[in-house]
Amino acid sequence: MGSLRRKETEERYKEVRAHGGLDGPCVLCNKPALKTFTAWKIIKNDYPYDKIALVHDMLVPFRHVTQDQLTQEEIDELNDIKESYVHSTYEWILEATTKMKSIPDHFHIHMITAQD
Ligand SMILES: [Zn+2]
């Protein structure tokens, strides 16, 4: 499958996955926040899409939930954060399709500033 990661990053990612590093305690829940909102936090992606990204962070709800389980309040705040913070801070919002998602149980949005 096509990857947006450089070879070294993709290999490190696959290595971690192969050894169950993304199973068990949720890495998105446990990752320290770069910035927090009421129901959401921004975290750094340890496996960035570094073929294209200079900066690659993720926006995730504090609650460990899928997209379908978000409350209306969480969805409203998500839209506010996108309109204000995300649009003024990053260049791209990227959504992986289901077959590319490695952590489907914890909703997250990829936000990228591209390389020159
Ligand atoms: Zn989680």
Coordinates of N, CA, C and O and ligand atoms in Angstrom, one line a residue:
M1 N 0.8 -1.2 0.0 CA 0.0 0.0 0.0 C 0.9 1.2 0.0 O 2.0 1.2 0.6
G2 N 0.4 2.3 -0.6 CA 1.1 3.5 -0.7 C 1.3 4.1 0.7 O 0.3 4.2 1.5
S3 N 2.4 4.6 1.0 CA 2.6 5.3 2.3 C 3.1 6.7 2.1 O 3.8 7.0 1.1
L4 N 2.7 7.6 3.0 CA 3.1 9.0 2.9 C 4.4 9.2 3.8 O 4.8 10.2 4.0
R5 N 4.8 8.0 4.4 CA 6.0 8.1 5.2 C 7.2 7.8 4.4 O 7.2 7.0 3.5
R6 N 8.3 8.4 4.8 CA 9.6 8.0 4.3 C 9.9 6.6 4.7 O 9.4 6.1 5.7
K7 N 10.8 5.9 3.9 CA 11.1 4.5 4.1 C 11.5 4.2 5.6 O 10.9 3.3 6.2
E8 N 12.4 5.0 6.2 CA 12.8 4.7 7.5 C 11.7 4.9 8.5 O 11.5 4.1 9.4
T9 N 10.9 5.9 8.3 CA 9.7 6.1 9.3 C 8.7 5.0 9.1 O 8.2 4.5 10.1
E10 N 8.5 4.6 7.9 CA 7.5 3.5 7.6 C 8.0 2.2 8.2 O 7.2 1.4 8.8
E11 N 9.3 1.9 8.1 CA 9.8 0.7 8.7 C 9.8 0.7 10.2 O 9.4 -0.3 10.8
R12 N 10.0 1.9 10.8 CA 9.9 2.0 12.3 C 8.5 1.8 12.7 O 8.2 1.1 13.7
Y13 N 7.5 2.3 11.9 CA 6.1 2.2 12.2 C 5.7 0.7 12.1 O 5.0 0.2 13.0
K14 N 6.1 0.1 11.1 CA 5.7 -1.3 10.9 C 6.3 -2.2 12.0 O 5.7 -3.2 12.4
E15 N 7.5 -1.9 12.3 CA 8.3 -2.6 13.4 C 7.5 -2.5 14.7 O 7.2 -3.5 15.4
V16 N 7.1 -1.3 15.1 CA 6.3 -1.1 16.3 C 5.0 -1.8 16.2 O 4.6 -2.5 17.2
R17 N 4.3 -1.7 15.1 CA 3.0 -2.4 14.9 C 3.2 -4.0 15.0 O 2.4 -4.6 15.7
A18 N 4.2 -4.5 14.4 CA 4.4 -5.9 14.4 C 4.7 -6.5 15.8 O 4.3 -7.6 16.1
H19 N 5.2 -5.6 16.6 CA 5.5 -6.1 18.0 C 4.4 -5.6 19.0 O 4.5 -5.6 20.2
G20 N 3.2 -5.3 18.4 CA 2.1 -5.0 19.2 C 2.2 -3.6 19.9 O 1.4 -3.3 20.9
G21 N 3.1 -2.8 19.4 CA 3.3 -1.5 20.1 C 2.1 -0.5 20.0 O 2.0 0.4 20.8
L22 N 1.2 -0.8 19.1 CA 0.0 0.0 19.0 C -1.2 -0.6 19.6 O -2.3 -0.1 19.6
D23 N -1.0 -1.9 20.1 CA -2.1 -2.6 20.8 C -2.0 -2.2 22.3 O -1.2 -1.4 22.7
G24 N -2.8 -2.8 23.1 CA -2.7 -2.5 24.6 C -3.1 -1.1 24.9 O -4.0 -0.5 24.2
P25 N -2.4 -0.4 25.9 CA -2.8 0.9 26.2 C -2.8 1.8 25.0 O -1.9 1.8 24.2
C26 N -3.8 2.6 24.8 CA -4.0 3.4 23.6 C -2.9 4.5 23.6 O -2.8 5.3 24.5
V27 N -2.1 4.6 22.5 CA -1.1 5.6 22.4 C -1.6 7.0 22.3 O -1.0 7.9 22.7
L28 N -2.8 7.1 21.7 CA -3.4 8.4 21.6 C -3.9 9.0 22.9 O -3.8 10.1 23.2
C29 N -4.5 8.1 23.7 CA -4.9 8.5 25.1 C -3.7 8.9 25.9 O -3.8 9.9 26.7
N30 N -2.6 8.2 25.8 CA -1.5 8.4 26.7 C -0.5 9.5 26.2 O 0.3 9.9 27.0
K31 N -0.6 9.9 25.0 CA 0.3 10.9 24.4 C 0.1 12.3 25.1 O -1.1 12.8 25.1
P32 N 1.1 12.9 25.6 CA 1.0 14.3 26.2 C 0.5 15.3 25.1 O 0.9 15.2 24.0
A33 N -0.3 16.2 25.6 CA -0.8 17.2 24.7 C 0.1 18.4 24.4 O 0.9 18.8 25.3
L34 N 0.1 18.8 23.2 CA 0.9 20.0 22.8 C 0.0 21.2 23.1 O 0.5 22.3 23.4
K35 N -1.3 21.0 23.0 CA -2.3 22.0 23.3 C -3.6 21.4 23.6 O -3.9 20.3 23.1
T36 N -4.3 22.0 24.6 CA -5.6 21.4 25.0 C -6.8 22.3 24.8 O -6.6 23.5 24.9
F37 N -7.9 21.7 24.5 CA -9.2 22.4 24.5 C -10.1 21.8 25.5 O -9.6 21.0 26.3
T38 N -11.4 22.0 25.5 CA -12.3 21.4 26.5 C -12.3 19.9 26.4 O -12.1 19.2 27.3
A39 N -12.7 19.4 25.2 CA -12.8 18.0 25.0 C -11.8 17.4 24.1 O -11.7 16.2 23.8
W40 N -10.9 18.2 23.6 CA -9.9 17.8 22.6 C -8.5 18.2 23.0 O -8.3 19.2 23.7
K41 N -7.5 17.5 22.4 CA -6.1 17.8 22.6 C -5.4 17.7 21.2 O -5.8 16.8 20.4
I42 N -4.3 18.4 21.1 CA -3.4 18.2 19.9 C -2.2 17.5 20.4 O -1.6 17.9 21.4
I43 N -1.8 16.5 19.6 CA -0.6 15.7 20.0 C 0.2 15.6 18.7 O -0.2 15.7 17.6
K44 N 1.5 15.3 19.0 CA 2.5 15.1 17.9 C 2.3 13.7 17.4 O 2.1 12.7 18.1
N45 N 2.4 13.5 16.1 CA 2.4 12.2 15.5 C 3.8 11.6 15.5 O 4.7 12.2 14.9
D46 N 4.0 10.5 16.1 CA 5.4 9.9 16.2 C 5.8 9.2 14.9 O 6.9 8.9 14.7
Y47 N 4.8 9.0 14.0 CA 5.1 8.3 12.7 C 4.6 9.2 11.6 O 3.6 8.9 10.9
P48 N 5.2 10.4 11.5 CA 4.7 11.4 10.6 C 4.7 11.0 9.1 O 5.5 10.1 8.7
Y49 N 3.8 11.6 8.3 CA 3.8 11.4 6.9 C 4.9 12.3 6.3 O 4.7 13.3 5.7
D50 N 6.1 11.9 6.6 CA 7.3 12.8 6.3 C 7.8 12.8 4.9 O 8.7 13.5 4.6
K51 N 7.1 12.1 4.0 CA 7.4 12.4 2.6 C 6.8 13.8 2.2 O 7.4 14.4 1.3
I52 N 5.8 14.2 2.9 CA 5.2 15.4 2.5 C 5.1 16.4 3.6 O 5.0 17.6 3.4
A53 N 5.2 16.0 4.9 CA 4.9 16.8 6.0 C 6.2 17.4 6.7 O 7.2 16.7 7.0
L54 N 6.2 18.7 7.0 CA 7.2 19.3 7.8 C 6.7 19.2 9.2 O 7.5 18.9 10.1
V55 N 5.4 19.5 9.5 CA 4.8 19.3 10.8 C 3.6 18.4 10.6 O 2.9 18.5 9.6
H56 N 3.5 17.4 11.5 CA 2.4 16.5 11.4 C 1.9 16.2 12.9 O 2.5 15.5 13.6
D57 N 0.8 16.9 13.2 CA 0.2 16.7 14.5 C -1.2 16.1 14.3 O -1.7 15.9 13.2
M58 N -1.8 15.7 15.4 CA -3.2 15.1 15.4 C -4.1 15.7 16.4 O -3.6 16.1 17.5
L59 N -5.3 15.9 16.0 CA -6.3 16.4 16.9 C -7.2 15.2 17.4 O -7.7 14.5 16.5
V60 N -7.2 15.0 18.7 CA -8.0 13.8 19.2 C -8.8 14.2 20.4 O -8.5 15.1 21.1
P61 N -10.0 13.5 20.5 CA -10.8 13.8 21.7 C -10.1 13.2 22.9 O -9.5 12.1 22.8
F62 N -10.3 13.8 24.1 CA -9.8 13.2 25.4 C -10.4 11.8 25.6 O -9.7 10.9 26.0
R63 N -11.7 11.7 25.2 CA -12.3 10.4 25.4 C -11.9 9.4 24.3 O -11.7 9.8 23.2
H64 N -11.7 8.2 24.7 CA -11.3 7.1 23.8 C -12.6 6.6 23.0 O -13.3 5.7 23.4
V65 N -12.9 7.3 22.0 CA -14.2 7.0 21.2 C -14.0 7.1 19.7 O -13.0 7.7 19.2
T66 N -14.8 6.4 19.0 CA -14.8 6.4 17.5 C -15.6 7.7 17.1 O -16.2 8.3 17.9
Q67 N -15.5 8.0 15.8 CA -16.2 9.1 15.3 C -17.7 9.1 15.6 O -18.3 10.1 16.0
D68 N -18.3 7.9 15.5 CA -19.7 7.7 15.7 C -20.1 7.9 17.2 O -21.3 8.2 17.4
Q69 N -19.2 7.8 18.1 CA -19.5 8.0 19.5 C -19.3 9.4 20.0 O -19.5 9.6 21.2
L70 N -18.9 10.3 19.2 CA -18.7 11.7 19.6 C -20.0 12.3 20.0 O -21.0 12.0 19.3
T71 N -20.0 13.1 21.0 CA -21.3 13.7 21.4 C -21.5 15.0 20.6 O -20.5 15.5 19.9
Q72 N -22.7 15.6 20.6 CA -22.9 16.8 19.8 C -22.0 17.9 20.3 O -21.5 18.7 19.5
E73 N -21.8 18.0 21.6 CA -20.9 19.0 22.2 C -19.5 18.8 21.6 O -18.8 19.8 21.3
E74 N -19.0 17.6 21.6 CA -17.7 17.4 21.0 C -17.6 17.7 19.6 O -16.6 18.3 19.1
I75 N -18.6 17.4 18.8 CA -18.6 17.7 17.4 C -18.6 19.2 17.2 O -17.9 19.8 16.3
D76 N -19.4 19.9 18.0 CA -19.5 21.4 17.9 C -18.1 22.0 18.2 O -17.7 22.9 17.5
E77 N -17.5 21.5 19.2 CA -16.2 22.1 19.6 C -15.2 21.7 18.5 O -14.3 22.6 18.2
L78 N -15.2 20.5 18.0 CA -14.3 20.1 16.9 C -14.4 21.1 15.7 O -13.4 21.6 15.2
N79 N -15.6 21.5 15.3 CA -15.9 22.4 14.2 C -15.3 23.8 14.6 O -14.7 24.4 13.7
D80 N -15.5 24.2 15.8 CA -14.9 25.5 16.2 C -13.4 25.5 16.2 O -12.7 26.4 15.7
I81 N -12.8 24.4 16.7 CA -11.3 24.3 16.7 C -10.8 24.3 15.2 O -9.8 24.9 14.9
K82 N -11.5 23.6 14.3 CA -11.1 23.5 12.9 C -11.1 24.9 12.3 O -10.2 25.4 11.7
E83 N -12.2 25.6 12.5 CA -12.4 27.0 12.0 C -11.4 27.9 12.5 O -10.9 28.8 11.7
S84 N -11.1 27.9 13.7 CA -10.2 28.9 14.3 C -8.7 28.4 14.3 O -8.0 28.7 13.4
Y85 N -8.4 27.5 15.2 CA -7.0 27.1 15.4 C -6.4 26.3 14.2 O -5.3 26.7 13.8
V86 N -7.1 25.3 13.8 CA -6.4 24.4 12.8 C -6.2 25.2 11.5 O -5.1 25.1 10.9
H87 N -7.2 25.9 11.0 CA -7.0 26.6 9.8 C -6.0 27.7 9.8 O -5.4 28.0 8.8
S88 N -5.7 28.3 11.0 CA -4.7 29.3 11.1 C -3.3 28.7 11.4 O -2.3 29.5 11.3
T89 N -3.2 27.5 11.7 CA -2.0 26.9 12.2 C -1.4 25.9 11.2 O -0.1 25.8 11.1
Y90 N -2.2 25.1 10.5 CA -1.7 24.1 9.6 C -2.2 24.4 8.2 O -3.0 25.3 8.0
E91 N -1.6 23.6 7.2 CA -2.0 23.8 5.8 C -3.0 22.8 5.3 O -3.8 23.1 4.4
W92 N -3.0 21.6 5.9 CA -3.8 20.5 5.4 C -4.4 19.7 6.6 O -3.8 19.5 7.6
I93 N -5.7 19.2 6.3 CA -6.3 18.3 7.2 C -6.4 17.0 6.3 O -7.0 17.1 5.2
L94 N -5.9 15.9 6.9 CA -5.9 14.7 6.1 C -6.6 13.6 6.8 O -6.4 13.3 8.0
E95 N -7.5 12.9 6.1 CA -8.2 11.8 6.7 C -7.8 10.5 6.0 O -8.0 10.3 4.8
A96 N -7.3 9.5 6.8 CA -7.0 8.2 6.2 C -8.3 7.4 6.0 O -9.2 7.5 6.9
T97 N -8.4 6.6 5.0 CA -9.6 5.8 4.8 C -9.4 4.6 5.7 O -8.4 4.3 6.3
T98 N -10.5 3.8 5.9 CA -10.6 2.8 6.9 C -9.4 1.8 6.7 O -8.8 1.4 7.7
K99 N -9.1 1.4 5.5 CA -8.0 0.4 5.4 C -6.7 0.9 5.8 O -5.8 0.1 6.0
M100 N -6.5 2.2 5.9 CA -5.2 2.8 6.3 C -5.2 3.1 7.8 O -4.1 3.5 8.3
K101 N -6.3 3.0 8.4 CA -6.3 3.4 9.8 C -5.7 2.4 10.8 O -6.2 1.2 10.8
S102 N -4.7 2.7 11.6 CA -4.1 1.8 12.5 C -4.8 1.9 13.9 O -4.6 0.9 14.7
I103 N -5.4 3.0 14.2 CA -6.0 3.1 15.5 C -7.5 3.6 15.3 O -7.9 4.7 15.6
P104 N -8.3 2.6 14.8 CA -9.7 3.0 14.4 C -10.6 3.3 15.7 O -11.6 3.9 15.5
D105 N -10.2 2.8 16.8 CA -11.0 3.0 18.0 C -10.9 4.3 18.7 O -11.7 4.6 19.6
H106 N -9.9 5.1 18.3 CA -9.8 6.5 18.9 C -9.8 7.5 17.7 O -8.7 7.6 17.1
F107 N -10.9 8.2 17.6 CA -11.0 9.1 16.4 C -9.8 10.1 16.5 O -9.5 10.6 17.5
H108 N -9.3 10.4 15.3 CA -8.2 11.4 15.2 C -8.1 12.0 13.8 O -8.5 11.4 12.9
I109 N -7.7 13.3 13.8 CA -7.6 14.0 12.5 C -6.1 14.4 12.4 O -5.5 14.8 13.3
H110 N -5.6 14.1 11.2 CA -4.2 14.4 10.9 C -4.2 15.9 10.3 O -4.9 16.2 9.4
M111 N -3.2 16.6 10.9 CA -3.1 18.0 10.4 C -1.6 18.2 10.1 O -0.7 17.9 10.8
I112 N -1.4 18.8 8.9 CA -0.1 18.8 8.3 C 0.3 20.2 7.8 O -0.6 20.9 7.2
T113 N 1.5 20.6 8.0 CA 2.1 21.7 7.2 C 3.1 21.0 6.3 O 4.0 20.3 6.8
A114 N 3.0 21.3 5.0 CA 3.8 20.6 4.0 C 5.3 21.1 4.0 O 5.5 22.3 4.4
Q115 N 6.1 20.3 3.5 CA 7.5 20.7 3.2 C 7.5 21.7 2.0 O 6.6 21.7 1.2
D116 N 8.6 22.4 1.9 CA 8.7 23.3 0.7 C 8.8 22.5 -0.6 O 9.3 21.5 -0.6
Ligands
ZN1 ZN -7.5 6.2 23.1

